């Protein structure tokens, strides 16, 4: 076999190979790949976007990868990752797209049930320089094992046919009731206590009117308070 033919055969055999990540240089985003006892130099790996939009998802040691070496090139490029028995696929359904992280966090979308699920082993932070809108065709529920804090720079409003507050309620500030064109009324199933005055522009009625009641005595009835 001539040298040229032997070299062509060698390049062809080395064009596409399957190996295992030996080590990773995260600063340079390159990895060395082991093919049995042979370990390559540091090779670049493919990413989804690398210009106006940027994506990042690094390789790790022991991942099984595809390496392609173009003819005439000394070093190859890592072009993909394969599942293996040590790291099996997290799902086995064409309906599911799922990412499982090393800490146990999961993000999954099931197109057959139309459900997006995120189970995060830690905190979740969402920051926007503009508006954030959430709309649901059915219900929105939120549960916290500890506290819920909401802070608004100017105002906060809740609009519903019925609003229920369960638990002790503390209002640090003034309270106005009955605003709007239809006014309104308030009722309490319990005692009402105040450390200040209670004033009204109308009457106060409690079995008898504080404004319209009279007193009887031996000298005769008294008039209404003035």
XYZ file of N, CA and C in Angstrom:
678
model
N 0.848 -1.193 0.000
C 0.000 0.000 0.000
C 0.883 1.243 0.000
N 0.572 2.168 -0.871
C 1.376 3.385 -0.960
C 1.159 4.253 0.264
N 2.076 5.186 0.470
C 1.969 6.099 1.618
C 0.706 6.938 1.511
N 0.440 7.418 0.285
C -0.733 8.269 0.112
C -2.014 7.504 0.435
N -2.097 6.264 0.008
C -3.283 5.462 0.274
C -3.397 5.123 1.757
N -2.247 4.815 2.366
C -2.249 4.521 3.793
C -2.686 5.744 4.600
N -2.206 6.929 4.206
C -2.579 8.159 4.918
C -4.060 8.457 4.735
N -4.573 8.226 3.528
C -5.995 8.431 3.278
C -6.832 7.476 4.109
N -6.393 6.247 4.223
C -7.099 5.257 5.026
C -7.083 5.633 6.500
N -5.940 6.168 6.978
C -5.831 6.590 8.379
C -6.777 7.753 8.666
N -6.799 8.734 7.763
C -7.675 9.873 7.952
C -9.139 9.455 7.928
N -9.465 8.531 7.044
C -10.843 8.063 6.972
C -11.249 7.362 8.256
N -10.359 6.524 8.795
C -10.661 5.800 10.032
C -10.770 6.737 11.226
N -10.041 7.859 11.183
C -10.061 8.804 12.297
C -11.052 9.939 12.082
N -11.778 9.919 10.981
C -12.677 11.035 10.672
C -13.799 11.137 11.706
N -14.414 10.025 12.043
C -15.496 10.001 13.030
C -15.183 8.926 14.053
N -15.085 9.348 15.317
C -14.769 8.400 16.383
C -15.650 8.672 17.595
N -15.847 7.642 18.400
C -16.605 7.758 19.647
C -15.640 7.551 20.803
N -15.617 8.528 21.707
C -14.725 8.434 22.861
C -15.399 8.931 24.127
N -14.604 9.090 25.171
C -15.103 9.525 26.478
C -14.315 10.742 26.932
N -15.016 11.729 27.455
C -14.345 12.945 27.925
C -13.384 12.585 29.045
N -12.120 12.944 28.844
C -11.063 12.637 29.816
C -10.894 13.769 30.825
N -10.892 14.998 30.354
C -10.723 16.173 31.215
C -11.261 17.380 30.465
N -11.566 18.457 31.218
C -12.185 19.647 30.632
C -11.464 20.892 31.107
N -11.174 21.793 30.174
C -10.647 23.117 30.492
C -11.815 24.090 30.371
N -12.445 24.452 31.500
C -13.636 25.289 31.454
C -13.309 26.734 31.092
N -12.114 27.164 31.344
C -11.732 28.512 30.956
C -11.682 28.690 29.452
N -11.261 27.644 28.733
C -11.147 27.697 27.271
C -12.293 26.986 26.567
N -13.187 26.334 27.368
C -14.296 25.567 26.794
C -13.797 24.514 25.805
N -12.857 23.729 26.267
C -12.303 22.636 25.474
C -12.162 21.394 26.343
N -12.133 20.237 25.696
C -12.062 18.983 26.440
C -11.115 18.018 25.749
N -10.451 17.188 26.540
C -9.645 16.092 26.011
C -10.514 14.837 25.983
N -10.352 14.050 24.935
C -11.179 12.863 24.743
C -10.285 11.633 24.710
N -10.711 10.597 25.423
C -9.964 9.340 25.466
C -10.595 8.337 24.517
N -9.749 7.775 23.660
C -10.118 6.648 22.799
C -9.292 5.464 23.262
N -9.818 4.749 24.253
C -9.017 3.700 24.868
C -7.867 4.319 25.631
N -6.621 3.911 25.309
C -5.445 4.439 25.998
C -4.949 5.738 25.374
N -5.481 6.106 24.225
C -5.058 7.321 23.536
C -5.937 8.487 23.979
N -5.286 9.606 24.368
C -5.997 10.802 24.814
C -5.620 11.960 23.898
N -6.610 12.644 23.383
C -6.358 13.744 22.457
C -5.871 14.985 23.190
N -5.479 15.972 22.411
C -5.252 17.305 22.947
C -6.622 17.920 23.240
N -6.647 19.149 23.762
C -7.920 19.798 24.065
C -8.636 20.176 22.771
N -9.900 19.736 22.653
C -10.702 19.941 21.460
C -11.884 20.854 21.774
N -12.297 21.689 20.820
C -13.508 22.485 21.021
C -14.752 21.618 20.862
N -15.848 22.062 21.461
C -17.109 21.363 21.260
C -18.138 22.313 20.661
N -19.118 21.719 19.979
C -20.147 22.517 19.336
C -21.070 23.152 20.365
N -21.596 24.318 20.026
C -22.627 24.959 20.817
C -23.764 25.334 19.887
N -24.914 25.653 20.418
C -26.076 25.933 19.567
C -25.954 27.290 18.892
N -25.543 28.333 19.639
C -25.430 29.672 19.070
C -24.155 30.334 19.585
N -23.502 31.119 18.709
C -22.227 31.725 19.111
C -21.962 33.023 18.362
N -22.988 33.916 18.303
C -22.783 35.227 17.674
C -23.653 36.234 18.409
N -24.732 36.738 17.735
C -25.616 37.667 18.420
C -26.282 37.036 19.621
N -26.727 35.791 19.489
C -27.239 34.994 20.607
C -26.156 34.022 21.050
N -26.047 33.833 22.352
C -25.016 32.954 22.906
C -25.662 31.895 23.781
N -25.180 30.665 23.666
C -25.635 29.590 24.547
C -24.425 28.918 25.180
N -24.651 28.307 26.347
C -23.552 27.644 27.044
C -24.078 26.409 27.755
N -23.418 25.303 27.520
C -23.729 24.045 28.208
C -22.467 23.190 28.118
N -21.696 23.165 29.175
C -20.366 22.549 29.110
C -20.433 21.029 29.195
N -19.380 20.407 28.705
C -19.208 18.961 28.846
C -18.661 18.636 30.223
N -18.753 17.349 30.585
C -18.214 16.874 31.856
C -17.446 15.584 31.626
N -16.582 15.291 32.574
C -15.783 14.066 32.514
C -16.713 12.849 32.480
N -16.361 11.863 31.675
C -17.061 10.582 31.515
C -18.215 10.650 30.524
N -18.502 11.804 29.943
C -19.526 11.839 28.895
C -18.994 11.170 27.636
N -19.855 10.419 26.990
C -19.496 9.758 25.736
C -19.815 10.702 24.579
N -18.814 10.955 23.723
C -18.960 11.995 22.708
C -18.569 11.488 21.322
N -19.106 12.172 20.303
C -18.704 12.012 18.918
C -17.618 13.034 18.609
N -16.548 12.588 17.962
C -15.481 13.493 17.524
C -15.292 13.327 16.024
N -15.323 14.444 15.311
C -15.075 14.416 13.873
C -13.797 15.185 13.583
N -12.957 14.604 12.749
C -11.697 15.236 12.365
C -11.705 15.444 10.852
N -11.890 16.678 10.387
C -11.901 16.925 8.938
C -10.568 16.538 8.312
N -10.564 16.072 7.068
C -9.313 15.705 6.393
C -8.333 16.880 6.379
N -7.097 16.573 6.677
C -6.065 17.599 6.688
C -5.935 18.356 7.986
N -6.842 18.084 8.954
C -6.785 18.759 10.243
C -6.151 17.843 11.276
N -5.284 18.424 12.112
C -4.619 17.619 13.139
C -5.547 17.326 14.310
N -6.395 18.288 14.630
C -7.287 18.129 15.776
C -8.730 18.061 15.304
N -9.556 17.380 16.075
C -10.958 17.229 15.733
C -11.841 18.207 16.490
N -13.139 18.018 16.325
C -14.157 18.821 16.995
C -15.178 17.874 17.616
N -15.558 18.134 18.851
C -16.584 17.334 19.523
C -17.939 17.830 19.034
N -18.680 16.963 18.358
C -19.910 17.412 17.708
C -21.176 16.916 18.384
N -21.080 16.039 19.348
C -22.298 15.546 19.970
C -22.019 14.637 21.141
N -23.074 14.307 21.867
C -22.978 13.478 23.077
C -23.927 12.294 22.936
N -23.496 11.140 23.426
C -24.305 9.924 23.390
C -24.659 9.482 24.805
N -25.913 8.985 24.980
C -26.248 8.323 26.237
C -25.520 6.991 26.309
N -25.302 6.519 27.510
C -24.649 5.240 27.742
C -25.277 4.603 28.968
N -24.934 3.358 29.240
C -25.544 2.655 30.360
C -25.272 3.363 31.688
N -24.106 4.005 31.799
C -23.766 4.724 33.026
C -24.605 5.968 33.197
N -24.972 6.595 32.091
C -25.793 7.806 32.104
C -26.923 7.622 31.093
N -27.958 6.896 31.509
C -29.068 6.578 30.610
C -29.946 7.796 30.375
N -30.760 7.749 29.322
C -31.693 8.836 29.014
C -32.704 8.982 30.149
N -33.061 10.217 30.532
C -33.989 10.411 31.652
C -35.437 10.091 31.316
N -35.779 9.952 30.032
C -37.143 9.614 29.629
C -37.087 8.717 28.400
N -38.219 8.091 28.103
C -38.324 7.216 26.929
C -39.658 7.459 26.244
N -39.909 8.713 25.849
C -41.175 9.048 25.202
C -40.953 10.162 24.195
N -41.549 10.072 23.004
C -41.425 11.151 22.025
C -42.221 12.383 22.431
N -43.074 12.269 23.451
C -43.912 13.384 23.880
C -43.219 14.299 24.889
N -42.051 13.884 25.377
C -41.435 14.591 26.508
C -40.084 15.155 26.119
N -39.853 16.412 26.503
C -38.530 17.023 26.456
C -38.137 17.342 27.893
N -36.973 16.843 28.314
C -36.636 16.904 29.738
C -35.157 17.138 29.934
N -34.835 17.963 30.927
C -33.457 18.185 31.358
C -33.366 17.868 32.843
N -32.443 16.990 33.200
C -32.200 16.635 34.597
C -30.800 17.100 34.966
N -30.709 17.882 36.023
C -29.422 18.416 36.452
C -28.813 17.545 37.546
N -27.522 17.730 37.742
C -26.775 16.881 38.675
C -27.310 16.986 40.091
N -27.839 18.161 40.480
C -28.349 18.339 41.839
C -29.762 17.790 42.018
N -30.341 17.229 40.948
C -31.685 16.667 41.021
C -32.769 17.580 40.493
N -32.456 18.802 40.128
C -33.440 19.705 39.545
C -33.861 19.193 38.168
N -35.122 19.458 37.805
C -35.653 18.979 36.540
C -36.511 20.056 35.883
N -36.425 20.144 34.566
C -37.333 20.955 33.764
C -37.869 20.054 32.659
N -39.203 19.964 32.559
C -39.807 19.017 31.619
C -41.049 19.618 30.978
N -41.202 19.363 29.681
C -42.448 19.699 29.003
C -43.011 18.443 28.353
N -44.278 18.173 28.651
C -44.986 17.029 28.074
C -46.025 17.577 27.095
N -45.790 17.385 25.804
C -46.691 17.968 24.808
C -48.014 17.231 24.725
N -48.093 15.992 25.204
C -49.358 15.268 25.182
C -50.306 15.764 26.273
N -49.762 16.189 27.413
C -50.582 16.740 28.493
C -50.536 18.262 28.520
N -49.691 18.856 27.651
C -49.546 20.317 27.570
C -49.142 20.901 28.913
N -48.192 20.263 29.558
C -47.792 20.680 30.907
C -46.289 20.908 30.985
N -45.919 22.088 31.479
C -44.520 22.427 31.727
C -44.262 22.328 33.222
N -43.240 21.557 33.593
C -42.931 21.328 35.009
C -41.484 21.707 35.283
N -41.279 22.467 36.342
C -39.924 22.802 36.793
C -39.830 22.481 38.280
N -38.943 21.563 38.627
C -38.699 21.191 40.021
C -37.263 21.578 40.349
N -37.085 22.668 41.088
C -35.775 23.258 41.319
C -35.340 23.014 42.758
N -34.137 22.486 42.935
C -33.598 22.224 44.266
C -32.880 23.477 44.795
N -33.604 24.546 44.923
C -32.985 25.791 45.378
C -33.873 26.969 45.036
N -33.268 28.128 44.818
C -34.008 29.359 44.573
C -34.290 29.542 43.081
N -35.322 30.331 42.783
C -35.666 30.721 41.423
C -35.730 32.241 41.381
N -35.031 32.847 40.449
C -35.003 34.303 40.331
C -35.419 34.705 38.925
N -36.393 35.609 38.836
C -36.853 36.154 37.558
C -36.741 37.670 37.633
N -35.957 38.272 36.752
C -35.737 39.715 36.760
C -36.047 40.248 35.367
N -36.855 41.286 35.290
C -37.199 41.903 34.003
C -37.086 43.414 34.137
N -36.545 44.069 33.115
C -36.478 45.526 33.118
C -37.794 46.147 32.671
N -38.697 45.336 32.146
C -40.021 45.805 31.743
C -41.098 45.113 32.548
N -42.258 44.929 31.929
C -43.400 44.322 32.618
C -43.269 42.804 32.677
N -43.911 42.209 33.683
C -44.076 40.766 33.785
C -45.575 40.495 33.833
N -46.064 39.689 32.931
C -47.486 39.376 32.864
C -47.689 37.879 33.006
N -48.703 37.509 33.767
C -49.069 36.100 33.924
C -50.577 35.987 33.718
N -50.992 35.114 32.831
C -52.418 34.928 32.551
C -52.717 33.433 32.531
N -53.812 33.056 33.158
C -54.205 31.649 33.219
C -55.645 31.511 32.770
N -55.918 30.500 31.950
C -57.280 30.233 31.526
C -58.141 29.674 32.641
N -57.485 29.150 33.681
C -58.224 28.609 34.820
C -57.752 29.296 36.106
N -57.046 28.588 36.969
C -56.696 29.121 38.279
C -55.198 29.397 38.395
N -54.841 30.301 39.301
C -53.453 30.538 39.696
C -53.371 30.337 41.201
N -52.481 29.485 41.643
C -52.314 29.243 43.077
C -50.843 29.353 43.441
N -50.591 29.815 44.656
C -49.225 29.936 45.156
C -49.209 29.501 46.616
N -48.235 28.686 46.989
C -48.110 28.183 48.356
C -46.680 28.381 48.833
N -46.531 28.926 50.025
C -45.211 29.123 50.620
C -45.200 28.507 52.009
N -44.159 27.733 52.330
C -44.056 27.137 53.650
C -43.790 28.192 54.721
N -43.245 29.346 54.312
C -42.978 30.420 55.272
C -43.781 31.659 54.913
N -43.165 32.711 54.430
C -43.878 33.969 54.214
C -43.938 34.325 52.742
N -44.853 35.232 52.420
C -44.988 35.796 51.078
C -44.900 37.308 51.207
N -43.973 37.929 50.523
C -43.790 39.376 50.561
C -44.019 39.950 49.170
N -44.849 40.979 49.076
C -45.106 41.685 47.822
C -44.872 43.170 48.074
N -44.016 43.788 47.289
C -43.712 45.207 47.432
C -43.964 45.912 46.111
N -44.748 46.976 46.144
C -45.040 47.764 44.948
C -44.547 49.187 45.166
N -43.937 49.767 44.139
C -43.383 51.105 44.275
C -44.431 52.187 44.372
N -45.585 52.007 43.738
C -46.629 53.031 43.766
C -47.921 52.503 44.357
N -48.542 51.532 43.735
C -49.820 51.021 44.229
C -49.976 49.558 43.864
N -50.921 48.903 44.559
C -51.258 47.506 44.272
C -52.769 47.380 44.317
N -53.342 46.644 43.393
C -54.793 46.493 43.361
C -55.153 45.039 43.101
N -56.263 44.613 43.716
C -56.822 43.281 43.509
C -58.280 43.460 43.122
N -58.685 42.881 42.014
C -60.062 42.989 41.551
C -60.667 41.594 41.476
N -61.752 41.390 42.190
C -62.433 40.099 42.186
C -63.854 40.298 42.687
N -64.758 39.388 42.329
C -66.123 39.461 42.834
C -66.165 39.226 44.336
N -65.247 38.436 44.838
C -65.191 38.153 46.269
C -63.732 38.000 46.679
N -63.350 38.634 47.775
C -61.983 38.549 48.296
C -62.061 38.047 49.735
N -61.354 36.973 50.038
C -61.371 36.370 51.365
C -59.965 36.417 51.941
N -59.836 36.958 53.151
C -58.569 36.953 53.885
C -58.738 36.052 55.092
N -57.979 34.971 55.148
C -58.060 34.027 56.262
C -56.862 34.228 57.178
N -57.126 34.575 58.435
C -56.035 34.777 59.375
C -56.055 36.185 59.937
N -55.237 36.402 60.957
C -55.137 37.732 61.563
C -54.623 38.727 60.527
N -55.292 39.862 60.429
C -54.952 40.860 59.421
C -54.514 42.146 60.100
N -53.348 42.635 59.738
C -52.803 43.875 60.292
C -52.618 44.862 59.155
N -53.163 46.070 59.313
C -53.029 47.121 58.310
C -52.204 48.246 58.912
N -51.024 48.461 58.384
C -50.155 49.533 58.860
C -50.362 50.760 57.976
N -51.360 51.528 58.282
C -51.705 52.687 57.469
C -53.194 52.936 57.537
N -53.644 53.963 56.860
C -55.058 54.307 56.892
C -55.866 53.298 56.086
N -57.173 53.215 56.437
C -58.077 52.283 55.771
C -59.306 53.041 55.329
N -59.623 53.001 54.040
C -60.816 53.633 53.496
C -61.692 52.552 52.896
N -62.996 52.590 53.215
C -63.926 51.580 52.731
C -65.091 52.270 52.055
N -65.647 51.633 51.006
C -66.840 52.164 50.376
C -66.555 53.160 49.286
N -65.361 53.173 48.744
C -65.058 54.094 47.672
C -65.716 53.667 46.374
N -65.682 54.505 45.415
C -66.290 54.193 44.131
C -67.713 54.695 44.043
N -68.335 54.523 42.908
C -69.662 55.083 42.667
C -70.756 54.367 43.446
N -70.547 53.097 43.799
C -71.596 52.333 44.474
C -71.472 52.330 45.985
N -70.450 52.928 46.532
C -70.285 52.924 47.974
C -70.087 51.524 48.499
N -70.560 51.270 49.715
C -70.430 49.949 50.293
C -70.671 49.998 51.776
N -70.676 48.848 52.413
C -70.886 48.759 53.856
C -69.918 47.739 54.416
N -69.780 47.762 55.729
C -68.862 46.846 56.404
C -69.594 46.170 57.555
N -69.293 44.914 57.789
C -69.870 44.195 58.922
C -68.778 43.367 59.578
N -68.889 43.202 60.910
C -67.916 42.446 61.685
C -68.646 41.393 62.495
N -68.189 40.162 62.425
C -68.717 39.097 63.272
C -67.822 38.969 64.501
N -67.788 40.022 65.300
C -66.922 40.046 66.465
C -66.877 41.452 67.023
N -65.985 41.665 67.972
C -65.861 42.958 68.623
C -64.991 43.891 67.805
N -65.219 45.180 67.982
C -64.418 46.217 67.320
C -63.852 47.122 68.398
N -62.549 47.266 68.415
C -61.881 48.085 69.424
C -61.016 49.125 68.742
N -61.029 50.327 69.277
C -60.182 51.388 68.760
C -59.584 52.173 69.907
N -58.363 52.627 69.744
C -57.722 53.460 70.759
C -57.945 54.941 70.488
N -58.611 55.243 69.356
C -58.914 56.628 69.021
C -60.410 56.840 68.930
N -60.823 58.004 68.462
C -62.224 58.345 68.343
C -62.870 57.607 67.177
N -64.171 57.397 67.318
C -64.987 56.910 66.219
C -65.929 58.043 65.843
N -65.834 58.529 64.648
C -66.656 59.654 64.201
C -67.505 59.219 63.019
N -68.604 59.960 62.810
C -69.497 59.660 61.703
C -70.168 60.931 61.219
N -70.522 60.994 59.958
C -71.302 62.084 59.395
C -72.788 61.770 59.426
N -73.143 60.578 59.938
C -74.539 60.168 59.994
C -74.859 59.680 61.397
N -75.832 58.829 61.522
C -76.298 58.348 62.813
C -75.521 57.099 63.230
N -75.519 56.801 64.511
C -74.981 55.561 65.042
C -76.132 54.822 65.695
N -76.433 53.612 65.267
C -77.574 52.863 65.754
C -77.079 51.576 66.392
N -77.485 51.359 67.650
C -77.127 50.134 68.358
C -78.297 49.773 69.249
N -79.268 49.034 68.724
C -80.548 48.762 69.380
C -81.342 50.061 69.545
N -80.685 51.098 70.053
C -81.279 52.434 70.101
C -80.319 53.380 69.425
N -80.844 54.492 68.946
C -80.011 55.464 68.257
C -79.286 56.342 69.251
N -78.001 56.526 69.061
C -77.267 57.436 69.929
C -77.657 58.888 69.663
N -78.157 59.162 68.471
C -78.582 60.514 68.142
C -80.061 60.748 68.446
N -80.896 59.727 68.304
C -82.346 59.927 68.395
C -82.995 59.349 69.631
N -82.266 58.765 70.559
C -82.908 58.140 71.719
C -83.299 59.209 72.745
N -84.275 58.875 73.616
C -84.708 59.766 74.711
C -84.584 59.028 76.024
N -84.539 59.790 77.100
C -84.456 59.224 78.440
C -85.759 59.528 79.171
N -86.235 58.592 79.985
C -87.414 58.845 80.821
C -86.979 59.039 82.270
N -87.677 59.949 82.950
C -87.392 60.187 84.375
C -88.661 60.704 85.037
N -88.638 60.894 86.374
C -89.829 61.307 87.083
C -90.300 62.676 86.660
N -89.375 63.509 86.227
C -89.748 64.862 85.824
C -90.287 64.896 84.390
N -90.201 63.784 83.668
C -90.679 63.746 82.289
C -89.575 63.322 81.355
N -89.936 63.085 80.114
C -88.972 62.615 79.117
C -88.002 63.711 78.714
N -86.898 63.305 78.276
C -85.888 64.234 77.775
C -85.867 64.174 76.262
N -85.326 65.171 75.675
C -85.248 65.195 74.223
C -84.013 64.451 73.718
N -83.855 64.510 72.398
C -82.709 63.881 71.766
C -81.419 64.631 72.099
N -80.304 63.955 72.114
C -79.042 64.647 72.354
C -78.811 65.699 71.280
N -78.158 66.773 71.632
C -77.842 67.812 70.675
C -76.368 67.984 70.578
